[in-house]
C-alpha atoms as a PDB file:
ATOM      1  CA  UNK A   1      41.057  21.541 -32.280  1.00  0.00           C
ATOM      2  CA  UNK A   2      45.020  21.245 -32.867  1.00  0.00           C
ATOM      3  CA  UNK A   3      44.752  24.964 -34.188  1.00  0.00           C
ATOM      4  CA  UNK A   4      44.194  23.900 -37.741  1.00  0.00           C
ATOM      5  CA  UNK A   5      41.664  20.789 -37.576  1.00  0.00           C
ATOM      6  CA  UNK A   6      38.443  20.228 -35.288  1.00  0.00           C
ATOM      7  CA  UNK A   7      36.552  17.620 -34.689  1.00  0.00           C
ATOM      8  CA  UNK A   8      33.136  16.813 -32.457  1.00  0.00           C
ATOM      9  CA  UNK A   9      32.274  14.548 -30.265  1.00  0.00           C
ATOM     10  CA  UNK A  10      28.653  13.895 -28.359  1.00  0.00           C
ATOM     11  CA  UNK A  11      29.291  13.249 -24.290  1.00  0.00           C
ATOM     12  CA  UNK A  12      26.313  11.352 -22.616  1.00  0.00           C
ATOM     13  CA  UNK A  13      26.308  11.170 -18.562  1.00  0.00           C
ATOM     14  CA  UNK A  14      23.517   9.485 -17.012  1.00  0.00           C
ATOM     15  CA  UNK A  15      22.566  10.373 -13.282  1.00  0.00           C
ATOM     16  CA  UNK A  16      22.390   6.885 -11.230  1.00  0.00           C
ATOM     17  CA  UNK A  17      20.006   7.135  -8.201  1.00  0.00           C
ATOM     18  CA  UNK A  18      20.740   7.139  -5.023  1.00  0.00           C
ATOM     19  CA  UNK A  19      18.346   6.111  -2.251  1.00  0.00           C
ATOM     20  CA  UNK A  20      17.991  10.274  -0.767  1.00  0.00           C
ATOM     21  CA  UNK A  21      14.389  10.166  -0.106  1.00  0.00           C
ATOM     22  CA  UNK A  22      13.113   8.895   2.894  1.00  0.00           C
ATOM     23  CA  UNK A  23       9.997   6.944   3.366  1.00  0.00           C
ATOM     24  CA  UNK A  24       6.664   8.791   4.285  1.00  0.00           C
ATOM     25  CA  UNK A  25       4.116   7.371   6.120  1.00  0.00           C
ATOM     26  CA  UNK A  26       1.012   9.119   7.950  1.00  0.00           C
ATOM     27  CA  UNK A  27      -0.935   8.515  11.346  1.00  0.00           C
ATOM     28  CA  UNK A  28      -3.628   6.107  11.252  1.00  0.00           C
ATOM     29  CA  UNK A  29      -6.845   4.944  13.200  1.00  0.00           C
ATOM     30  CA  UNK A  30      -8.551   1.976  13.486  1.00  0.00           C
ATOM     31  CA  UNK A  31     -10.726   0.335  15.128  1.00  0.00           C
ATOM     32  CA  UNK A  32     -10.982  -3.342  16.352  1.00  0.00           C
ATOM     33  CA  UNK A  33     -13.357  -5.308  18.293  1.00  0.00           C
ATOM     34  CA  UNK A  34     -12.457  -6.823  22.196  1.00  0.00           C
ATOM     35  CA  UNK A  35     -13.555 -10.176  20.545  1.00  0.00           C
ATOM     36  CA  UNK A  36     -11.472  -9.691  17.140  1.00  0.00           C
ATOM     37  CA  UNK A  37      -9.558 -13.277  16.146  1.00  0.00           C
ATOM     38  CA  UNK A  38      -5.982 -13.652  15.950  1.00  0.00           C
ATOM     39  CA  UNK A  39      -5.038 -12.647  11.835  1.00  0.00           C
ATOM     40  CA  UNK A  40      -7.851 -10.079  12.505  1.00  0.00           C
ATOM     41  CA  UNK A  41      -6.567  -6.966  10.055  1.00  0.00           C
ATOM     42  CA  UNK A  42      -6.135  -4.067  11.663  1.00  0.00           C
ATOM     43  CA  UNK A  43      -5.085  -1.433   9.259  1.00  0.00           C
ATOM     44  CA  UNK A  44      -1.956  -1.222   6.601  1.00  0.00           C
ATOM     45  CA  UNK A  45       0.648   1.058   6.483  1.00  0.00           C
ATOM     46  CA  UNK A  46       1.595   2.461   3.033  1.00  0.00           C
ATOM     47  CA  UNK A  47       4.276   4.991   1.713  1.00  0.00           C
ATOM     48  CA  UNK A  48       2.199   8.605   1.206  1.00  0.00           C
ATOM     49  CA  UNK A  49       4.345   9.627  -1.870  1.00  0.00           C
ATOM     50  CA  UNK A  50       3.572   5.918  -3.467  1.00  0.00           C
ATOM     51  CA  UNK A  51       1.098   4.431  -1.708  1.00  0.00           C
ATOM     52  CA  UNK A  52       2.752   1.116  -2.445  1.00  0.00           C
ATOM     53  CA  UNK A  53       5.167  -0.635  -0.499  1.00  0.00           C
ATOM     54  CA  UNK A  54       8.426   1.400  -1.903  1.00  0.00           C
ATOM     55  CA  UNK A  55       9.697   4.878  -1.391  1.00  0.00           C
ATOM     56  CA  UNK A  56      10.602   7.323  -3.857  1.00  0.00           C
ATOM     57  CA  UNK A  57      13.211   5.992  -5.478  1.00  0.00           C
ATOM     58  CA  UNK A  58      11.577   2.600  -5.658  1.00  0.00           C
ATOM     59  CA  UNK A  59      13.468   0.948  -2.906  1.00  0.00           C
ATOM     60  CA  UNK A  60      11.334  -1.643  -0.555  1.00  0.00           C
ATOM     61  CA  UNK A  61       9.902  -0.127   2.836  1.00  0.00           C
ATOM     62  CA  UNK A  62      10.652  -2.200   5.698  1.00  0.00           C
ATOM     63  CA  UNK A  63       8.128  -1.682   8.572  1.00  0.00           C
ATOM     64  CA  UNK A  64       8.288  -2.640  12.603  1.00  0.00           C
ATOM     65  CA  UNK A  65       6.662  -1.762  15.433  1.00  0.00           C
ATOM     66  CA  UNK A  66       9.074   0.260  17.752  1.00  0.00           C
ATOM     67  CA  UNK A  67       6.828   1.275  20.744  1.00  0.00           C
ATOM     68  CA  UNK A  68       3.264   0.487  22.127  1.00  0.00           C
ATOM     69  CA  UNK A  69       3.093  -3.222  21.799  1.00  0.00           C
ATOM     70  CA  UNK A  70       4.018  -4.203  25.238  1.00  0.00           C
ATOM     71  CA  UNK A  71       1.386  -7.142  25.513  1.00  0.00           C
ATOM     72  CA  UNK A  72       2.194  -8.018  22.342  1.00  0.00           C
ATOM     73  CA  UNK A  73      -1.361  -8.182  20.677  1.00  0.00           C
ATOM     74  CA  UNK A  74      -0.269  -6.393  17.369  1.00  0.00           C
ATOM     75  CA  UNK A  75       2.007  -7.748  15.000  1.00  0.00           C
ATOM     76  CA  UNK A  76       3.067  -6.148  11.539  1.00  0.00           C
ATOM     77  CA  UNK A  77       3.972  -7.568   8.322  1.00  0.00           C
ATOM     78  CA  UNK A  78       7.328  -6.411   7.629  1.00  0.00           C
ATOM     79  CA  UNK A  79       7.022  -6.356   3.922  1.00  0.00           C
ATOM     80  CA  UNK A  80       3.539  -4.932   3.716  1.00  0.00           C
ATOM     81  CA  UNK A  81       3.049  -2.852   6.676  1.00  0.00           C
ATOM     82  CA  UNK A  82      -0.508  -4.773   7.295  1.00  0.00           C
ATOM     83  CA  UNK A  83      -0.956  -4.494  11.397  1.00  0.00           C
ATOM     84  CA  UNK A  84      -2.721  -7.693  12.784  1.00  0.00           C
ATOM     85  CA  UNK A  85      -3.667  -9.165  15.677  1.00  0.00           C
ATOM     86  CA  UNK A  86      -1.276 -11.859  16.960  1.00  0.00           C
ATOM     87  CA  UNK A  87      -2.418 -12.619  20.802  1.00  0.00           C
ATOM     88  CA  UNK A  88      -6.309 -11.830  21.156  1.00  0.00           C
ATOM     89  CA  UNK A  89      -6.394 -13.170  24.715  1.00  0.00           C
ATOM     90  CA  UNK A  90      -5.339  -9.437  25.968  1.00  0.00           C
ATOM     91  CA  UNK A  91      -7.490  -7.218  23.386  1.00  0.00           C
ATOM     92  CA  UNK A  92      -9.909  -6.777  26.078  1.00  0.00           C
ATOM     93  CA  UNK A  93     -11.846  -3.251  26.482  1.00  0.00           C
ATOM     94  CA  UNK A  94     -12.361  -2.889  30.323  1.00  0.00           C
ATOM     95  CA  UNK A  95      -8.622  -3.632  30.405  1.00  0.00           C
ATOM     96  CA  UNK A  96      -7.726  -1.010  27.465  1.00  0.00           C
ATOM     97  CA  UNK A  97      -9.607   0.891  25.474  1.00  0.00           C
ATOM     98  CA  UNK A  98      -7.141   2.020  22.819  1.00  0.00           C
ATOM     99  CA  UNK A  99      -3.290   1.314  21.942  1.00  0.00           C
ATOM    100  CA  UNK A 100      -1.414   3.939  20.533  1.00  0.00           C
ATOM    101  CA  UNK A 101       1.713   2.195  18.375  1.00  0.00           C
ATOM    102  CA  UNK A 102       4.585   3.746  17.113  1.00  0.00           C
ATOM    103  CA  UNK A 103       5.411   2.501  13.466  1.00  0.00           C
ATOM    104  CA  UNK A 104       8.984   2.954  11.593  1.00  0.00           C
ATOM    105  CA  UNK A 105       9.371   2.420   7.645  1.00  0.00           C
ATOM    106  CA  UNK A 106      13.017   1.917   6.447  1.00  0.00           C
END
């Protein structure tokens, strides 16, 4: 208004998203056989709040194994979080009978 006149006008602000919510992911178990082949799946790790491959806010979950793969028999599909075995000449039972890995999404 100038004091005497008014006019209107409509304001529209749209929110943008920003990547705030972390990924969620959940213990697992599996089980594998001593004699399993290499490619053998193991189990696949999926966002809890999605269960897809993206968090939240729809951004892509990157996954690695950070701990518990010392022999190296376990590998993990960065894009899909599918654990497989990559070196089957150490998955051997009267060695070890479990391996407890430590997974991160990003």
């Amino acid at each position: 208004t100038d004091g005497t006149n008014t006019d209107n006008a409509t304001v529209t602000i749209t929110v943008t998203n920003v990547n705030d919510n972390s990924p969620s992911i959940s213990n697992a178990s599996a089980t594998i056989a001593e004699n399993a082949s290499n490619n053998s799946a193991v189990v696949n790790i999926d966002d809890d709040n999605t269960s897809s491959d993206l968090d939240a806010d729809g951004e892509t979950i990157s996954y690695s194994i950070t701990a518990g793969n010392g022999d190296g028999i376990f590998g993990i599909n960065s894009s899909t979080g599918a654990i497989t075995v990559v070196n089957n000449s150490k998955l051997d039972y009267e060695t070890t009978t479990s391996y407890s890995l430590t997974v991160e999404a990003t």
